[in-house]
Backbone as XML, in Angstrom:
<?xml version="1.0"?>
<chain id="A" units="angstrom">
  <residue number="1" name="VAL">
    <atom name="N" x="0.207" y="9.181" z="-11.921"/>
    <atom name="CA" x="0.846" y="8.641" z="-10.665"/>
    <atom name="C" x="1.736" y="9.577" z="-10.167"/>
  </residue>
  <residue number="2" name="THR">
    <atom name="N" x="1.641" y="10.065" z="-8.990"/>
    <atom name="CA" x="2.614" y="11.091" z="-8.282"/>
    <atom name="C" x="3.242" y="10.445" z="-7.070"/>
  </residue>
  <residue number="3" name="GLY">
    <atom name="N" x="4.513" y="10.452" z="-7.079"/>
    <atom name="CA" x="5.282" y="10.031" z="-5.752"/>
    <atom name="C" x="5.336" y="11.127" z="-4.807"/>
  </residue>
  <residue number="4" name="ALA">
    <atom name="N" x="5.338" y="11.009" z="-3.582"/>
    <atom name="CA" x="5.360" y="12.115" z="-2.660"/>
    <atom name="C" x="6.037" y="11.551" z="-1.326"/>
  </residue>
  <residue number="5" name="SER">
    <atom name="N" x="6.771" y="12.514" z="-0.733"/>
    <atom name="CA" x="7.532" y="12.251" z="0.551"/>
    <atom name="C" x="6.442" y="12.079" z="1.702"/>
  </residue>
  <residue number="6" name="PHE">
    <atom name="N" x="5.430" y="12.899" z="1.560"/>
    <atom name="CA" x="4.369" y="13.130" z="2.661"/>
    <atom name="C" x="3.109" y="13.314" z="2.183"/>
  </residue>
  <residue number="7" name="VAL">
    <atom name="N" x="1.844" y="12.957" z="2.793"/>
    <atom name="CA" x="0.632" y="13.423" z="2.351"/>
    <atom name="C" x="-0.169" y="14.118" z="3.599"/>
  </residue>
  <residue number="8" name="VAL">
    <atom name="N" x="-0.718" y="15.091" z="3.254"/>
    <atom name="CA" x="-1.515" y="15.962" z="4.471"/>
    <atom name="C" x="-2.935" y="15.801" z="3.934"/>
  </residue>
  <residue number="9" name="PHE">
    <atom name="N" x="-3.930" y="15.443" z="4.906"/>
    <atom name="CA" x="-5.319" y="15.399" z="4.671"/>
    <atom name="C" x="-5.760" y="16.632" z="5.396"/>
  </residue>
  <residue number="10" name="ASN">
    <atom name="N" x="-6.459" y="17.498" z="4.915"/>
    <atom name="CA" x="-7.077" y="18.643" z="5.516"/>
    <atom name="C" x="-8.578" y="18.465" z="5.421"/>
  </residue>
  <residue number="11" name="GLY">
    <atom name="N" x="-9.235" y="18.344" z="6.514"/>
    <atom name="CA" x="-10.644" y="18.169" z="6.592"/>
    <atom name="C" x="-11.500" y="19.372" z="6.661"/>
  </residue>
  <residue number="12" name="ALA">
    <atom name="N" x="-11.048" y="20.480" z="6.207"/>
    <atom name="CA" x="-11.799" y="21.805" z="6.280"/>
    <atom name="C" x="-12.469" y="22.196" z="5.015"/>
  </residue>
  <residue number="13" name="LEU">
    <atom name="N" x="-12.618" y="21.461" z="4.091"/>
    <atom name="CA" x="-13.147" y="21.954" z="2.899"/>
    <atom name="C" x="-14.626" y="21.932" z="2.904"/>
  </residue>
  <residue number="14" name="LYS">
    <atom name="N" x="-15.222" y="23.120" z="2.689"/>
    <atom name="CA" x="-16.571" y="23.302" z="2.896"/>
    <atom name="C" x="-17.349" y="22.777" z="1.631"/>
  </residue>
  <residue number="15" name="THR">
    <atom name="N" x="-18.524" y="22.267" z="1.827"/>
    <atom name="CA" x="-19.356" y="21.605" z="0.988"/>
    <atom name="C" x="-19.873" y="22.653" z="-0.156"/>
  </residue>
  <residue number="16" name="SER">
    <atom name="N" x="-19.893" y="23.912" z="0.336"/>
    <atom name="CA" x="-20.297" y="24.882" z="-0.458"/>
    <atom name="C" x="-19.332" y="25.478" z="-1.512"/>
  </residue>
  <residue number="17" name="SER">
    <atom name="N" x="-18.166" y="24.842" z="-1.357"/>
    <atom name="CA" x="-17.060" y="25.236" z="-2.245"/>
    <atom name="C" x="-17.302" y="24.845" z="-3.636"/>
  </residue>
  <residue number="18" name="GLY">
    <atom name="N" x="-18.135" y="23.805" z="-3.741"/>
    <atom name="CA" x="-18.435" y="23.366" z="-5.224"/>
    <atom name="C" x="-17.439" y="22.152" z="-5.594"/>
  </residue>
  <residue number="19" name="PHE">
    <atom name="N" x="-16.536" y="21.635" z="-4.670"/>
    <atom name="CA" x="-15.601" y="20.782" z="-4.877"/>
    <atom name="C" x="-15.811" y="19.422" z="-4.007"/>
  </residue>
  <residue number="20" name="LEU">
    <atom name="N" x="-15.812" y="18.281" z="-4.716"/>
    <atom name="CA" x="-15.712" y="17.052" z="-3.947"/>
    <atom name="C" x="-14.467" y="16.889" z="-3.044"/>
  </residue>
  <residue number="21" name="ALA">
    <atom name="N" x="-13.334" y="17.265" z="-3.618"/>
    <atom name="CA" x="-12.097" y="17.353" z="-2.901"/>
    <atom name="C" x="-11.121" y="18.048" z="-3.846"/>
  </residue>
  <residue number="22" name="LYS">
    <atom name="N" x="-9.974" y="18.468" z="-3.158"/>
    <atom name="CA" x="-9.031" y="19.297" z="-4.027"/>
    <atom name="C" x="-7.646" y="18.570" z="-3.608"/>
  </residue>
  <residue number="23" name="SER">
    <atom name="N" x="-6.630" y="18.362" z="-4.645"/>
    <atom name="CA" x="-5.391" y="17.904" z="-4.299"/>
    <atom name="C" x="-4.478" y="18.807" z="-5.047"/>
  </residue>
  <residue number="24" name="SER">
    <atom name="N" x="-3.125" y="18.933" z="-4.328"/>
    <atom name="CA" x="-2.304" y="19.824" z="-4.696"/>
    <atom name="C" x="-0.790" y="19.572" z="-4.226"/>
  </residue>
  <residue number="25" name="ILE">
    <atom name="N" x="0.169" y="19.635" z="-5.105"/>
    <atom name="CA" x="1.417" y="19.300" z="-4.731"/>
    <atom name="C" x="2.019" y="20.547" z="-3.841"/>
  </residue>
  <residue number="26" name="VAL">
    <atom name="N" x="2.690" y="20.271" z="-2.776"/>
    <atom name="CA" x="3.087" y="21.193" z="-1.837"/>
    <atom name="C" x="4.441" y="20.635" z="-1.577"/>
  </residue>
  <residue number="27" name="GLU">
    <atom name="N" x="5.602" y="21.456" z="-1.951"/>
    <atom name="CA" x="6.990" y="21.080" z="-1.673"/>
    <atom name="C" x="7.226" y="19.716" z="-2.423"/>
  </residue>
  <residue number="28" name="ASP">
    <atom name="N" x="7.544" y="18.761" z="-1.645"/>
    <atom name="CA" x="7.782" y="17.405" z="-2.227"/>
    <atom name="C" x="6.667" y="16.471" z="-1.700"/>
  </residue>
  <residue number="29" name="GLY">
    <atom name="N" x="5.680" y="16.917" z="-1.303"/>
    <atom name="CA" x="4.416" y="16.105" z="-0.706"/>
    <atom name="C" x="3.128" y="16.471" z="-1.493"/>
  </residue>
  <residue number="30" name="LEU">
    <atom name="N" x="2.108" y="16.013" z="-0.894"/>
    <atom name="CA" x="0.732" y="16.061" z="-1.486"/>
    <atom name="C" x="-0.249" y="16.570" z="-0.408"/>
  </residue>
  <residue number="31" name="MET">
    <atom name="N" x="-1.093" y="17.573" z="-0.614"/>
    <atom name="CA" x="-2.060" y="17.961" z="0.240"/>
    <atom name="C" x="-3.344" y="17.719" z="-0.370"/>
  </residue>
  <residue number="32" name="VAL">
    <atom name="N" x="-4.340" y="16.988" z="0.415"/>
    <atom name="CA" x="-5.610" y="16.718" z="0.079"/>
    <atom name="C" x="-6.634" y="17.388" z="0.887"/>
  </residue>
  <residue number="33" name="GLN">
    <atom name="N" x="-7.456" y="18.343" z="0.103"/>
    <atom name="CA" x="-8.452" y="19.073" z="0.988"/>
    <atom name="C" x="-9.748" y="18.370" z="0.863"/>
  </residue>
  <residue number="34" name="ILE">
    <atom name="N" x="-10.313" y="17.751" z="1.939"/>
    <atom name="CA" x="-11.699" y="17.139" z="1.912"/>
    <atom name="C" x="-12.601" y="17.615" z="2.783"/>
  </residue>
  <residue number="35" name="THR">
    <atom name="N" x="-13.869" y="17.286" z="2.693"/>
    <atom name="CA" x="-14.876" y="17.679" z="3.535"/>
    <atom name="C" x="-14.840" y="17.077" z="4.893"/>
  </residue>
  <residue number="36" name="PRO">
    <atom name="N" x="-15.382" y="17.671" z="5.880"/>
    <atom name="CA" x="-15.545" y="16.776" z="7.112"/>
    <atom name="C" x="-15.970" y="15.389" z="7.254"/>
  </residue>
  <residue number="37" name="GLU">
    <atom name="N" x="-17.103" y="15.205" z="6.361"/>
    <atom name="CA" x="-17.687" y="14.039" z="6.348"/>
    <atom name="C" x="-16.810" y="13.006" z="5.479"/>
  </residue>
  <residue number="38" name="THR">
    <atom name="N" x="-16.134" y="13.395" z="4.473"/>
    <atom name="CA" x="-15.066" y="12.515" z="3.893"/>
    <atom name="C" x="-13.949" y="12.248" z="4.901"/>
  </residue>
  <residue number="39" name="MET">
    <atom name="N" x="-13.667" y="13.232" z="5.707"/>
    <atom name="CA" x="-12.475" y="12.910" z="6.661"/>
    <atom name="C" x="-12.887" y="11.848" z="7.498"/>
  </residue>
  <residue number="40" name="GLU">
    <atom name="N" x="-14.240" y="11.866" z="8.001"/>
    <atom name="CA" x="-14.627" y="10.797" z="9.004"/>
    <atom name="C" x="-14.621" y="9.531" z="8.395"/>
  </residue>
  <residue number="41" name="SER">
    <atom name="N" x="-15.002" y="9.527" z="7.086"/>
    <atom name="CA" x="-15.026" y="8.162" z="6.467"/>
    <atom name="C" x="-13.612" y="7.647" z="6.214"/>
  </residue>
  <residue number="42" name="LEU">
    <atom name="N" x="-12.652" y="8.631" z="5.794"/>
    <atom name="CA" x="-11.179" y="8.088" z="5.749"/>
    <atom name="C" x="-10.684" y="7.663" z="7.222"/>
  </residue>
  <residue number="43" name="ARG">
    <atom name="N" x="-11.076" y="8.291" z="8.154"/>
    <atom name="CA" x="-10.603" y="7.816" z="9.560"/>
    <atom name="C" x="-11.058" y="6.449" z="9.786"/>
  </residue>
  <residue number="44" name="GLN">
    <atom name="N" x="-12.312" y="6.039" z="9.537"/>
    <atom name="CA" x="-12.832" y="5.004" z="9.840"/>
    <atom name="C" x="-12.204" y="3.839" z="8.904"/>
  </residue>
  <residue number="45" name="ALA">
    <atom name="N" x="-12.029" y="4.121" z="7.617"/>
    <atom name="CA" x="-11.301" y="3.333" z="6.737"/>
    <atom name="C" x="-9.892" y="2.937" z="7.126"/>
  </residue>
  <residue number="46" name="LEU">
    <atom name="N" x="-9.133" y="4.076" z="7.813"/>
    <atom name="CA" x="-7.819" y="3.567" z="8.418"/>
    <atom name="C" x="-7.890" y="2.725" z="9.587"/>
  </residue>
  <residue number="47" name="ARG">
    <atom name="N" x="-8.824" y="3.090" z="10.420"/>
    <atom name="CA" x="-8.993" y="2.278" z="11.509"/>
    <atom name="C" x="-9.145" y="0.817" z="11.278"/>
  </residue>
  <residue number="48" name="GLU">
    <atom name="N" x="-10.010" y="0.564" z="10.201"/>
    <atom name="CA" x="-10.387" y="-0.746" z="9.827"/>
    <atom name="C" x="-9.466" y="-1.378" z="8.720"/>
  </residue>
  <residue number="49" name="LYS">
    <atom name="N" x="-8.360" y="-0.788" z="8.466"/>
    <atom name="CA" x="-7.412" y="-1.130" z="7.422"/>
    <atom name="C" x="-8.130" y="-1.363" z="6.028"/>
  </residue>
  <residue number="50" name="LYS">
    <atom name="N" x="-8.923" y="-0.578" z="5.711"/>
    <atom name="CA" x="-9.471" y="-0.755" z="4.405"/>
    <atom name="C" x="-9.134" y="0.244" z="3.338"/>
  </residue>
  <residue number="51" name="ASN">
    <atom name="N" x="-8.997" y="-0.127" z="2.070"/>
    <atom name="CA" x="-8.617" y="0.801" z="1.045"/>
    <atom name="C" x="-9.697" y="2.090" z="0.924"/>
  </residue>
  <residue number="52" name="PHE">
    <atom name="N" x="-9.361" y="3.133" z="0.489"/>
    <atom name="CA" x="-10.110" y="4.290" z="0.414"/>
    <atom name="C" x="-9.813" y="5.264" z="-0.689"/>
  </residue>
  <residue number="53" name="LYS">
    <atom name="N" x="-10.770" y="5.698" z="-1.565"/>
    <atom name="CA" x="-10.477" y="6.360" z="-2.685"/>
    <atom name="C" x="-11.241" y="7.859" z="-2.601"/>
  </residue>
  <residue number="54" name="VAL">
    <atom name="N" x="-10.408" y="8.874" z="-2.709"/>
    <atom name="CA" x="-11.008" y="10.194" z="-2.692"/>
    <atom name="C" x="-10.919" y="10.790" z="-4.198"/>
  </residue>
  <residue number="55" name="SER">
    <atom name="N" x="-12.292" y="11.107" z="-4.516"/>
    <atom name="CA" x="-12.472" y="11.652" z="-6.139"/>
    <atom name="C" x="-12.288" y="13.206" z="-5.838"/>
  </residue>
  <residue number="56" name="CYS">
    <atom name="N" x="-11.454" y="13.752" z="-6.639"/>
    <atom name="CA" x="-11.239" y="15.138" z="-6.658"/>
    <atom name="C" x="-11.916" y="15.932" z="-7.879"/>
  </residue>
  <residue number="57" name="GLY">
    <atom name="N" x="-12.258" y="17.066" z="-7.505"/>
    <atom name="CA" x="-12.956" y="17.779" z="-8.719"/>
    <atom name="C" x="-14.028" y="18.517" z="-8.385"/>
  </residue>
  <residue number="58" name="LYS">
    <atom name="N" x="-14.808" y="19.275" z="-9.301"/>
    <atom name="CA" x="-15.893" y="19.979" z="-9.052"/>
    <atom name="C" x="-17.164" y="18.964" z="-8.857"/>
  </residue>
  <residue number="59" name="THR">
    <atom name="N" x="-18.012" y="19.367" z="-8.075"/>
    <atom name="CA" x="-19.172" y="18.523" z="-7.744"/>
    <atom name="C" x="-20.235" y="18.400" z="-9.042"/>
  </residue>
  <residue number="60" name="ASP">
    <atom name="N" x="-20.243" y="19.538" z="-9.648"/>
    <atom name="CA" x="-21.019" y="19.413" z="-10.969"/>
    <atom name="C" x="-20.395" y="18.882" z="-12.069"/>
  </residue>
  <residue number="61" name="SER">
    <atom name="N" x="-19.199" y="18.393" z="-12.076"/>
    <atom name="CA" x="-18.520" y="17.912" z="-13.294"/>
    <atom name="C" x="-18.616" y="16.336" z="-13.120"/>
  </residue>
  <residue number="62" name="GLY">
    <atom name="N" x="-19.271" y="15.891" z="-14.209"/>
    <atom name="CA" x="-19.627" y="14.515" z="-14.380"/>
    <atom name="C" x="-18.258" y="13.672" z="-14.696"/>
  </residue>
  <residue number="63" name="ASP">
    <atom name="N" x="-17.243" y="14.259" z="-15.240"/>
    <atom name="CA" x="-15.974" y="13.643" z="-15.688"/>
    <atom name="C" x="-14.784" y="13.817" z="-14.674"/>
  </residue>
  <residue number="64" name="ILE">
    <atom name="N" x="-14.817" y="12.902" z="-13.652"/>
    <atom name="CA" x="-13.745" y="13.028" z="-12.631"/>
    <atom name="C" x="-12.515" y="12.165" z="-13.258"/>
  </residue>
  <residue number="65" name="LYS">
    <atom name="N" x="-11.368" y="12.955" z="-13.183"/>
    <atom name="CA" x="-10.142" y="12.417" z="-13.885"/>
    <atom name="C" x="-8.906" y="12.432" z="-12.708"/>
  </residue>
  <residue number="66" name="GLU">
    <atom name="N" x="-9.199" y="12.832" z="-11.512"/>
    <atom name="CA" x="-8.176" y="12.792" z="-10.638"/>
    <atom name="C" x="-8.732" y="11.958" z="-9.100"/>
  </residue>
  <residue number="67" name="TYR">
    <atom name="N" x="-7.888" y="11.149" z="-8.862"/>
    <atom name="CA" x="-8.228" y="10.409" z="-7.540"/>
    <atom name="C" x="-7.135" y="10.259" z="-6.758"/>
  </residue>
  <residue number="68" name="VAL">
    <atom name="N" x="-7.173" y="10.180" z="-5.378"/>
    <atom name="CA" x="-6.184" y="9.897" z="-4.467"/>
    <atom name="C" x="-6.559" y="8.620" z="-3.820"/>
  </residue>
  <residue number="69" name="ASP">
    <atom name="N" x="-5.806" y="7.515" z="-4.053"/>
    <atom name="CA" x="-6.146" y="6.215" z="-3.494"/>
    <atom name="C" x="-5.271" y="5.923" z="-2.312"/>
  </residue>
  <residue number="70" name="ILE">
    <atom name="N" x="-5.812" y="5.385" z="-1.221"/>
    <atom name="CA" x="-5.119" y="4.923" z="-0.120"/>
    <atom name="C" x="-5.340" y="3.367" z="-0.152"/>
  </residue>
  <residue number="71" name="CYS">
    <atom name="N" x="-4.270" y="2.572" z="-0.365"/>
    <atom name="CA" x="-4.126" y="1.283" z="-0.317"/>
    <atom name="C" x="-3.406" y="0.683" z="0.469"/>
  </residue>
  <residue number="72" name="TRP">
    <atom name="N" x="-3.780" y="-0.449" z="1.163"/>
    <atom name="CA" x="-3.056" y="-1.385" z="2.192"/>
    <atom name="C" x="-2.353" y="-2.360" z="1.288"/>
  </residue>
  <residue number="73" name="VAL">
    <atom name="N" x="-1.036" y="-2.655" z="1.596"/>
    <atom name="CA" x="-0.382" y="-3.602" z="0.834"/>
    <atom name="C" x="0.045" y="-4.586" z="1.646"/>
  </residue>
  <residue number="74" name="GLU">
    <atom name="N" x="0.474" y="-5.959" z="1.147"/>
    <atom name="CA" x="0.927" y="-6.928" z="1.953"/>
    <atom name="C" x="2.490" y="-6.883" z="2.076"/>
  </residue>
  <residue number="75" name="ASP">
    <atom name="N" x="3.233" y="-6.370" z="1.224"/>
    <atom name="CA" x="4.667" y="-6.601" z="1.294"/>
    <atom name="C" x="5.066" y="-5.104" z="1.165"/>
  </residue>
  <residue number="76" name="GLU">
    <atom name="N" x="5.577" y="-4.478" z="2.339"/>
    <atom name="CA" x="5.747" y="-3.133" z="2.250"/>
    <atom name="C" x="7.289" y="-2.833" z="1.794"/>
  </residue>
  <residue number="77" name="GLU">
    <atom name="N" x="7.980" y="-3.950" z="1.534"/>
    <atom name="CA" x="9.417" y="-3.805" z="1.168"/>
    <atom name="C" x="9.363" y="-3.394" z="-0.310"/>
  </residue>
  <residue number="78" name="LYS">
    <atom name="N" x="8.499" y="-3.534" z="-1.113"/>
    <atom name="CA" x="8.410" y="-3.364" z="-2.559"/>
    <atom name="C" x="7.773" y="-1.954" z="-2.845"/>
  </residue>
  <residue number="79" name="THR">
    <atom name="N" x="7.302" y="-1.219" z="-1.793"/>
    <atom name="CA" x="6.610" y="0.061" z="-2.104"/>
    <atom name="C" x="7.624" y="1.205" z="-1.494"/>
  </residue>
  <residue number="80" name="ASN">
    <atom name="N" x="7.327" y="2.412" z="-2.039"/>
    <atom name="CA" x="8.110" y="3.638" z="-1.644"/>
    <atom name="C" x="9.585" y="3.469" z="-1.575"/>
  </residue>
  <residue number="81" name="LYS">
    <atom name="N" x="10.274" y="2.966" z="-2.656"/>
    <atom name="CA" x="11.631" y="2.850" z="-2.698"/>
    <atom name="C" x="12.295" y="3.953" z="-3.760"/>
  </residue>
</chain>
C-alpha cells in the first residue's frame, strides 16, 4: 500500500510497449501510465462511480503483483488522513 498526495493517469502508453500498465512514484504522488483503451474504461468507471482496478506489469508475465485500485467509499472522513 502506497500513500500519495496526488495521482496522475497518463493514457499514452502504447500497446506495443509490452506492458499492461506502469506505475511509478513521482515526488510525493503516483503516476500511472495506461493505454488509451484503459483510459476510456477508467473514464467510464469514474462517470458511473464504479470501482476500477489497473493491473500493472508486462503483458507476457502471468504473475501480476502490482495493482492500482480506484475505490469509492461511503465515509470520506476516515480516508486520506
